[in-house]
Amino acid sequence: MDTCACALELLGMLVYVGAWLCTLTTTILPQWLTMSTALLPVESYELGLWETCVVQDVGGMECRAYDSLLGLSTDLKLARILMCTSLAVGMLGILVAIPGLYLVNSCVDHGGYRTKKTLTVTGGALGMISGVLCLIPVSYMAHLAVIHFFDDKVPDVVPRWEFGDALFCGWAGGFLLIVAGLLLITSCSCSQVEPQPVLQRRYQVMSADASFRKRTEYV
């Protein structure tokens, strides 16, 4: 494998791990949606997948988990399922792609380069699927926030939810997961020639050297 393909593999894995951690942070953070009111300017509210928080300007923060799973809205249930699925698929993709890296000495006796290439492509495809699964709930929650924010039926004095930091983190994580999957797949397409095993190359060199000595002695 050439240097370009190895560099793409390493870059893809680094982006992969970083994007997965970004997705994990998005799932845990309570700042999916934020809201502040003019009546209480010293307090703001934050809505997450697992809890809601009240933040005060003096530095205090109080969070409370949702009381009942059945009492959650369909939007939060769907977002939880998709984000957890994205994390599971992303972790599976990382575990599959690592043995397929050229620098990792594994799967040599079980198909060699073809097996490693298959593992790398599979890991990249799983990374792209994980990115799409992450972007769906994040974009959907942002879509609902925009619809409610510009709803003419709601009076102007009623506070509205706005984008939180977790949404931007989720967009970044989902996009980087797709980029990481593309890098891993591209690294396999860059290396078309299957490298020969070390023992086979050594045997060919020794055979060529022996034949050259015989020709020299004959002359």
PDB file of C-alpha atoms in Angstrom:
ATOM      1  CA  MET A   1       0.000   0.000   0.000  1.00  0.00           C
ATOM      2  CA  ASP A   2       1.315   3.441  -0.914  1.00  0.00           C
ATOM      3  CA  THR A   3       1.878   6.307   1.464  1.00  0.00           C
ATOM      4  CA  CYS A   4      -1.191   8.224   0.302  1.00  0.00           C
ATOM      5  CA  ALA A   5      -3.524   5.351   1.181  1.00  0.00           C
ATOM      6  CA  CYS A   6      -1.912   4.914   4.606  1.00  0.00           C
ATOM      7  CA  ALA A   7      -2.276   8.628   5.302  1.00  0.00           C
ATOM      8  CA  LEU A   8      -5.951   8.532   4.316  1.00  0.00           C
ATOM      9  CA  GLU A   9      -6.530   5.546   6.613  1.00  0.00           C
ATOM     10  CA  LEU A  10      -4.921   7.245   9.601  1.00  0.00           C
ATOM     11  CA  LEU A  11      -6.695  10.535   8.924  1.00  0.00           C
ATOM     12  CA  GLY A  12     -10.004   8.723   8.508  1.00  0.00           C
ATOM     13  CA  MET A  13      -9.613   6.863  11.814  1.00  0.00           C
ATOM     14  CA  LEU A  14      -8.645  10.028  13.703  1.00  0.00           C
ATOM     15  CA  VAL A  15     -11.648  11.894  12.306  1.00  0.00           C
ATOM     16  CA  TYR A  16     -13.804   8.820  13.002  1.00  0.00           C
ATOM     17  CA  VAL A  17     -12.915   8.673  16.692  1.00  0.00           C
ATOM     18  CA  GLY A  18     -13.209  12.436  17.119  1.00  0.00           C
ATOM     19  CA  ALA A  19     -16.603  12.519  15.404  1.00  0.00           C
ATOM     20  CA  TRP A  20     -17.879   9.638  17.555  1.00  0.00           C
ATOM     21  CA  LEU A  21     -16.822  11.475  20.721  1.00  0.00           C
ATOM     22  CA  CYS A  22     -18.559  14.578  19.393  1.00  0.00           C
ATOM     23  CA  THR A  23     -21.736  12.558  18.852  1.00  0.00           C
ATOM     24  CA  LEU A  24     -21.474  11.135  22.373  1.00  0.00           C
ATOM     25  CA  THR A  25     -21.132  14.659  23.759  1.00  0.00           C
ATOM     26  CA  THR A  26     -24.204  15.737  21.801  1.00  0.00           C
ATOM     27  CA  THR A  27     -26.239  12.885  23.245  1.00  0.00           C
ATOM     28  CA  ILE A  28     -25.254  13.715  26.836  1.00  0.00           C
ATOM     29  CA  LEU A  29     -25.439  17.519  26.743  1.00  0.00           C
ATOM     30  CA  PRO A  30     -28.688  19.131  27.954  1.00  0.00           C
ATOM     31  CA  GLN A  31     -28.277  22.174  25.690  1.00  0.00           C
ATOM     32  CA  TRP A  32     -30.315  20.921  22.746  1.00  0.00           C
ATOM     33  CA  LEU A  33     -32.726  23.842  23.047  1.00  0.00           C
ATOM     34  CA  THR A  34     -32.393  26.980  25.162  1.00  0.00           C
ATOM     35  CA  MET A  35     -34.958  29.564  26.254  1.00  0.00           C
ATOM     36  CA  SER A  36     -34.742  32.846  28.156  1.00  0.00           C
ATOM     37  CA  THR A  37     -37.613  35.085  29.186  1.00  0.00           C
ATOM     38  CA  ALA A  38     -37.883  38.824  29.656  1.00  0.00           C
ATOM     39  CA  LEU A  39     -39.789  38.297  32.886  1.00  0.00           C
ATOM     40  CA  LEU A  40     -36.843  36.453  34.438  1.00  0.00           C
ATOM     41  CA  PRO A  41     -33.723  37.799  32.729  1.00  0.00           C
ATOM     42  CA  VAL A  42     -31.446  36.219  35.330  1.00  0.00           C
ATOM     43  CA  GLU A  43     -32.569  32.688  34.448  1.00  0.00           C
ATOM     44  CA  SER A  44     -32.534  30.609  31.289  1.00  0.00           C
ATOM     45  CA  TYR A  45     -33.841  27.144  30.546  1.00  0.00           C
ATOM     46  CA  GLU A  46     -32.185  24.278  28.707  1.00  0.00           C
ATOM     47  CA  LEU A  47     -33.802  21.206  27.213  1.00  0.00           C
ATOM     48  CA  GLY A  48     -31.917  17.964  26.527  1.00  0.00           C
ATOM     49  CA  LEU A  49     -32.665  14.363  25.724  1.00  0.00           C
ATOM     50  CA  TRP A  50     -32.331  13.182  29.313  1.00  0.00           C
ATOM     51  CA  GLU A  51     -32.968  16.213  31.534  1.00  0.00           C
ATOM     52  CA  THR A  52     -34.002  19.843  31.712  1.00  0.00           C
ATOM     53  CA  CYS A  53     -31.913  22.501  33.412  1.00  0.00           C
ATOM     54  CA  VAL A  54     -32.357  25.966  34.885  1.00  0.00           C
ATOM     55  CA  VAL A  55     -29.285  28.184  34.566  1.00  0.00           C
ATOM     56  CA  GLN A  56     -28.846  31.348  36.626  1.00  0.00           C
ATOM     57  CA  ASP A  57     -26.598  34.257  35.744  1.00  0.00           C
ATOM     58  CA  VAL A  58     -24.840  34.038  39.093  1.00  0.00           C
ATOM     59  CA  GLY A  59     -23.409  30.676  38.035  1.00  0.00           C
ATOM     60  CA  GLY A  60     -25.871  28.222  39.539  1.00  0.00           C
ATOM     61  CA  MET A  61     -27.339  25.389  37.506  1.00  0.00           C
ATOM     62  CA  GLU A  62     -30.020  22.917  38.532  1.00  0.00           C
ATOM     63  CA  CYS A  63     -30.941  19.947  36.361  1.00  0.00           C
ATOM     64  CA  ARG A  64     -33.767  17.473  36.709  1.00  0.00           C
ATOM     65  CA  ALA A  65     -34.249  14.237  34.813  1.00  0.00           C
ATOM     66  CA  TYR A  66     -37.568  13.427  33.173  1.00  0.00           C
ATOM     67  CA  ASP A  67     -39.991  11.783  35.554  1.00  0.00           C
ATOM     68  CA  SER A  68     -41.385   9.129  33.232  1.00  0.00           C
ATOM     69  CA  LEU A  69     -40.290   7.535  29.993  1.00  0.00           C
ATOM     70  CA  LEU A  70     -43.884   7.070  28.865  1.00  0.00           C
ATOM     71  CA  GLY A  71     -44.586  10.747  29.472  1.00  0.00           C
ATOM     72  CA  LEU A  72     -41.955  11.915  27.008  1.00  0.00           C
ATOM     73  CA  SER A  73     -42.953  13.445  23.722  1.00  0.00           C
ATOM     74  CA  THR A  74     -42.564  11.461  20.531  1.00  0.00           C
ATOM     75  CA  ASP A  75     -39.842  13.845  19.355  1.00  0.00           C
ATOM     76  CA  LEU A  76     -37.622  13.157  22.367  1.00  0.00           C
ATOM     77  CA  LYS A  77     -38.215   9.402  22.180  1.00  0.00           C
ATOM     78  CA  LEU A  78     -37.264   9.349  18.496  1.00  0.00           C
ATOM     79  CA  ALA A  79     -34.194  11.512  19.121  1.00  0.00           C
ATOM     80  CA  ARG A  80     -33.039   9.213  21.935  1.00  0.00           C
ATOM     81  CA  ILE A  81     -33.429   6.090  19.813  1.00  0.00           C
ATOM     82  CA  LEU A  82     -31.630   7.531  16.789  1.00  0.00           C
ATOM     83  CA  MET A  83     -28.751   9.025  18.782  1.00  0.00           C
ATOM     84  CA  CYS A  84     -28.161   5.793  20.714  1.00  0.00           C
ATOM     85  CA  THR A  85     -28.341   3.835  17.459  1.00  0.00           C
ATOM     86  CA  SER A  86     -25.849   6.229  15.888  1.00  0.00           C
ATOM     87  CA  LEU A  87     -23.430   5.689  18.774  1.00  0.00           C
ATOM     88  CA  ALA A  88     -23.789   1.900  18.561  1.00  0.00           C
ATOM     89  CA  VAL A  89     -23.291   1.810  14.790  1.00  0.00           C
ATOM     90  CA  GLY A  90     -20.336   4.189  15.033  1.00  0.00           C
ATOM     91  CA  MET A  91     -18.622   2.117  17.721  1.00  0.00           C
ATOM     92  CA  LEU A  92     -19.191  -1.042  15.659  1.00  0.00           C
ATOM     93  CA  GLY A  93     -17.671   0.686  12.636  1.00  0.00           C
ATOM     94  CA  ILE A  94     -14.575   1.670  14.622  1.00  0.00           C
ATOM     95  CA  LEU A  95     -14.108  -1.871  15.938  1.00  0.00           C
ATOM     96  CA  VAL A  96     -14.494  -3.279  12.413  1.00  0.00           C
ATOM     97  CA  ALA A  97     -12.214  -0.734  10.729  1.00  0.00           C
ATOM     98  CA  ILE A  98      -9.277  -1.012  13.158  1.00  0.00           C
ATOM     99  CA  PRO A  99      -8.277  -4.586  12.144  1.00  0.00           C
ATOM    100  CA  GLY A 100      -8.537  -3.507   8.507  1.00  0.00           C
ATOM    101  CA  LEU A 101      -5.872  -0.818   8.820  1.00  0.00           C
ATOM    102  CA  TYR A 102      -2.696  -1.561   6.912  1.00  0.00           C
ATOM    103  CA  LEU A 103      -0.521  -0.652   9.903  1.00  0.00           C
ATOM    104  CA  VAL A 104      -2.346  -3.142  12.146  1.00  0.00           C
ATOM    105  CA  ASN A 105      -0.874  -6.634  11.829  1.00  0.00           C
ATOM    106  CA  SER A 106      -4.061  -8.691  11.760  1.00  0.00           C
ATOM    107  CA  CYS A 107      -6.088 -10.844   9.350  1.00  0.00           C
ATOM    108  CA  VAL A 108      -2.895 -11.682   7.443  1.00  0.00           C
ATOM    109  CA  ASP A 109      -3.570 -15.415   7.443  1.00  0.00           C
ATOM    110  CA  HIS A 110      -7.267 -15.095   6.566  1.00  0.00           C
ATOM    111  CA  GLY A 111      -7.392 -13.672   3.061  1.00  0.00           C
ATOM    112  CA  GLY A 112      -4.660 -11.103   3.604  1.00  0.00           C
ATOM    113  CA  TYR A 113      -5.130  -7.795   1.877  1.00  0.00           C
ATOM    114  CA  ARG A 114      -8.629  -8.552   0.573  1.00  0.00           C
ATOM    115  CA  THR A 115      -9.949  -9.218   4.081  1.00  0.00           C
ATOM    116  CA  LYS A 116      -8.375  -6.030   5.435  1.00  0.00           C
ATOM    117  CA  LYS A 117      -9.821  -4.049   2.548  1.00  0.00           C
ATOM    118  CA  THR A 118     -13.288  -5.495   3.190  1.00  0.00           C
ATOM    119  CA  LEU A 119     -13.074  -4.586   6.870  1.00  0.00           C
ATOM    120  CA  THR A 120     -11.985  -1.035   6.073  1.00  0.00           C
ATOM    121  CA  VAL A 121     -14.788  -0.496   3.559  1.00  0.00           C
ATOM    122  CA  THR A 122     -17.345  -1.965   5.980  1.00  0.00           C
ATOM    123  CA  GLY A 123     -16.125   0.279   8.785  1.00  0.00           C
ATOM    124  CA  GLY A 124     -16.333   3.304   6.508  1.00  0.00           C
ATOM    125  CA  ALA A 125     -19.867   2.437   5.427  1.00  0.00           C
ATOM    126  CA  LEU A 126     -20.936   2.018   9.050  1.00  0.00           C
ATOM    127  CA  GLY A 127     -19.419   5.416   9.833  1.00  0.00           C
ATOM    128  CA  MET A 128     -21.464   7.064   7.091  1.00  0.00           C
ATOM    129  CA  ILE A 129     -24.638   5.375   8.350  1.00  0.00           C
ATOM    130  CA  SER A 130     -23.838   6.544  11.872  1.00  0.00           C
ATOM    131  CA  GLY A 131     -23.413  10.105  10.623  1.00  0.00           C
ATOM    132  CA  VAL A 132     -26.781  10.070   8.875  1.00  0.00           C
ATOM    133  CA  LEU A 133     -28.463   8.657  11.998  1.00  0.00           C
ATOM    134  CA  CYS A 134     -26.937  11.501  14.017  1.00  0.00           C
ATOM    135  CA  LEU A 135     -27.967  14.239  11.595  1.00  0.00           C
ATOM    136  CA  ILE A 136     -31.622  13.151  11.439  1.00  0.00           C
ATOM    137  CA  PRO A 137     -32.654  13.865  15.080  1.00  0.00           C
ATOM    138  CA  VAL A 138     -30.469  16.974  15.326  1.00  0.00           C
ATOM    139  CA  SER A 139     -31.919  18.488  12.164  1.00  0.00           C
ATOM    140  CA  TYR A 140     -35.446  17.453  13.128  1.00  0.00           C
ATOM    141  CA  MET A 141     -35.240  19.135  16.547  1.00  0.00           C
ATOM    142  CA  ALA A 142     -33.838  22.250  14.882  1.00  0.00           C
ATOM    143  CA  HIS A 143     -36.711  22.148  12.364  1.00  0.00           C
ATOM    144  CA  LEU A 144     -39.290  22.006  15.159  1.00  0.00           C
ATOM    145  CA  ALA A 145     -37.599  24.914  16.948  1.00  0.00           C
ATOM    146  CA  VAL A 146     -37.732  27.041  13.784  1.00  0.00           C
ATOM    147  CA  ILE A 147     -41.400  26.213  13.188  1.00  0.00           C
ATOM    148  CA  HIS A 148     -42.403  27.113  16.748  1.00  0.00           C
ATOM    149  CA  PHE A 149     -40.232  30.229  16.761  1.00  0.00           C
ATOM    150  CA  PHE A 150     -41.935  31.722  13.693  1.00  0.00           C
ATOM    151  CA  ASP A 151     -45.441  30.563  14.595  1.00  0.00           C
ATOM    152  CA  ASP A 152     -47.764  33.546  14.165  1.00  0.00           C
ATOM    153  CA  LYS A 153     -50.399  31.991  16.394  1.00  0.00           C
ATOM    154  CA  VAL A 154     -48.155  32.333  19.441  1.00  0.00           C
ATOM    155  CA  PRO A 155     -48.082  35.835  21.003  1.00  0.00           C
ATOM    156  CA  ASP A 156     -44.790  37.696  20.964  1.00  0.00           C
ATOM    157  CA  VAL A 157     -44.616  37.823  24.749  1.00  0.00           C
ATOM    158  CA  VAL A 158     -44.466  34.016  24.974  1.00  0.00           C
ATOM    159  CA  PRO A 159     -40.841  32.809  25.157  1.00  0.00           C
ATOM    160  CA  ARG A 160     -39.603  30.491  22.439  1.00  0.00           C
ATOM    161  CA  TRP A 161     -36.993  27.752  22.253  1.00  0.00           C
ATOM    162  CA  GLU A 162     -33.816  28.501  20.327  1.00  0.00           C
ATOM    163  CA  PHE A 163     -30.838  26.465  19.126  1.00  0.00           C
ATOM    164  CA  GLY A 164     -28.527  25.138  21.816  1.00  0.00           C
ATOM    165  CA  ASP A 165     -24.857  24.226  21.658  1.00  0.00           C
ATOM    166  CA  ALA A 166     -25.662  20.507  21.418  1.00  0.00           C
ATOM    167  CA  LEU A 167     -27.313  20.973  18.021  1.00  0.00           C
ATOM    168  CA  PHE A 168     -24.187  22.534  16.519  1.00  0.00           C
ATOM    169  CA  CYS A 169     -22.053  19.827  18.103  1.00  0.00           C
ATOM    170  CA  GLY A 170     -24.367  17.191  16.616  1.00  0.00           C
ATOM    171  CA  TRP A 171     -24.169  18.702  13.147  1.00  0.00           C
ATOM    172  CA  ALA A 172     -20.391  18.712  13.356  1.00  0.00           C
ATOM    173  CA  GLY A 173     -20.273  15.121  14.625  1.00  0.00           C
ATOM    174  CA  GLY A 174     -22.632  13.768  11.968  1.00  0.00           C
ATOM    175  CA  PHE A 175     -20.817  15.554   9.148  1.00  0.00           C
ATOM    176  CA  LEU A 176     -17.409  14.372  10.367  1.00  0.00           C
ATOM    177  CA  LEU A 177     -18.652  10.768  10.639  1.00  0.00           C
ATOM    178  CA  ILE A 178     -19.652  10.877   6.969  1.00  0.00           C
ATOM    179  CA  VAL A 179     -16.291  12.439   6.052  1.00  0.00           C
ATOM    180  CA  ALA A 180     -14.430   9.752   8.021  1.00  0.00           C
ATOM    181  CA  GLY A 181     -16.333   6.989   6.227  1.00  0.00           C
ATOM    182  CA  LEU A 182     -15.521   8.520   2.852  1.00  0.00           C
ATOM    183  CA  LEU A 183     -11.829   8.776   3.773  1.00  0.00           C
ATOM    184  CA  LEU A 184     -11.662   5.096   4.725  1.00  0.00           C
ATOM    185  CA  ILE A 185     -13.418   3.986   1.537  1.00  0.00           C
ATOM    186  CA  THR A 186     -11.230   6.297  -0.558  1.00  0.00           C
ATOM    187  CA  SER A 187      -8.076   4.852   1.015  1.00  0.00           C
ATOM    188  CA  CYS A 188      -9.073   1.403  -0.278  1.00  0.00           C
ATOM    189  CA  SER A 189      -9.795   2.670  -3.769  1.00  0.00           C
ATOM    190  CA  CYS A 190      -6.394   4.416  -3.908  1.00  0.00           C
ATOM    191  CA  SER A 191      -4.489   1.145  -3.438  1.00  0.00           C
ATOM    192  CA  GLN A 192      -5.430  -1.185  -6.282  1.00  0.00           C
ATOM    193  CA  VAL A 193      -2.357  -3.412  -6.248  1.00  0.00           C
ATOM    194  CA  GLU A 194      -2.377  -6.166  -3.642  1.00  0.00           C
ATOM    195  CA  PRO A 195       0.963  -6.328  -1.831  1.00  0.00           C
ATOM    196  CA  GLN A 196       2.717  -9.655  -1.852  1.00  0.00           C
ATOM    197  CA  PRO A 197       3.424 -11.399   1.436  1.00  0.00           C
ATOM    198  CA  VAL A 198       6.857 -10.894   2.902  1.00  0.00           C
ATOM    199  CA  LEU A 199       7.832 -14.561   2.670  1.00  0.00           C
ATOM    200  CA  GLN A 200       6.746 -14.760  -0.943  1.00  0.00           C
ATOM    201  CA  ARG A 201       8.769 -11.696  -1.879  1.00  0.00           C
ATOM    202  CA  ARG A 202      11.774 -13.064  -0.006  1.00  0.00           C
ATOM    203  CA  TYR A 203      11.442 -16.392  -1.823  1.00  0.00           C
ATOM    204  CA  GLN A 204      11.291 -14.628  -5.186  1.00  0.00           C
ATOM    205  CA  VAL A 205      14.409 -12.599  -4.381  1.00  0.00           C
ATOM    206  CA  MET A 206      16.298 -15.719  -3.275  1.00  0.00           C
ATOM    207  CA  SER A 207      15.233 -17.602  -6.417  1.00  0.00           C
ATOM    208  CA  ALA A 208      16.347 -14.753  -8.648  1.00  0.00           C
ATOM    209  CA  ASP A 209      19.676 -14.559  -6.798  1.00  0.00           C
ATOM    210  CA  ALA A 210      20.247 -18.311  -7.162  1.00  0.00           C
ATOM    211  CA  SER A 211      19.490 -18.262 -10.884  1.00  0.00           C
ATOM    212  CA  PHE A 212      21.858 -15.313 -11.341  1.00  0.00           C
ATOM    213  CA  ARG A 213      24.669 -17.209  -9.583  1.00  0.00           C
ATOM    214  CA  LYS A 214      24.122 -20.256 -11.783  1.00  0.00           C
ATOM    215  CA  ARG A 215      24.367 -18.145 -14.905  1.00  0.00           C
ATOM    216  CA  THR A 216      27.564 -16.523 -13.620  1.00  0.00           C
ATOM    217  CA  GLU A 217      29.162 -19.907 -12.868  1.00  0.00           C
ATOM    218  CA  TYR A 218      28.161 -21.236 -16.279  1.00  0.00           C
ATOM    219  CA  VAL A 219      29.784 -18.298 -18.005  1.00  0.00           C
TER     220      VAL A 219
END
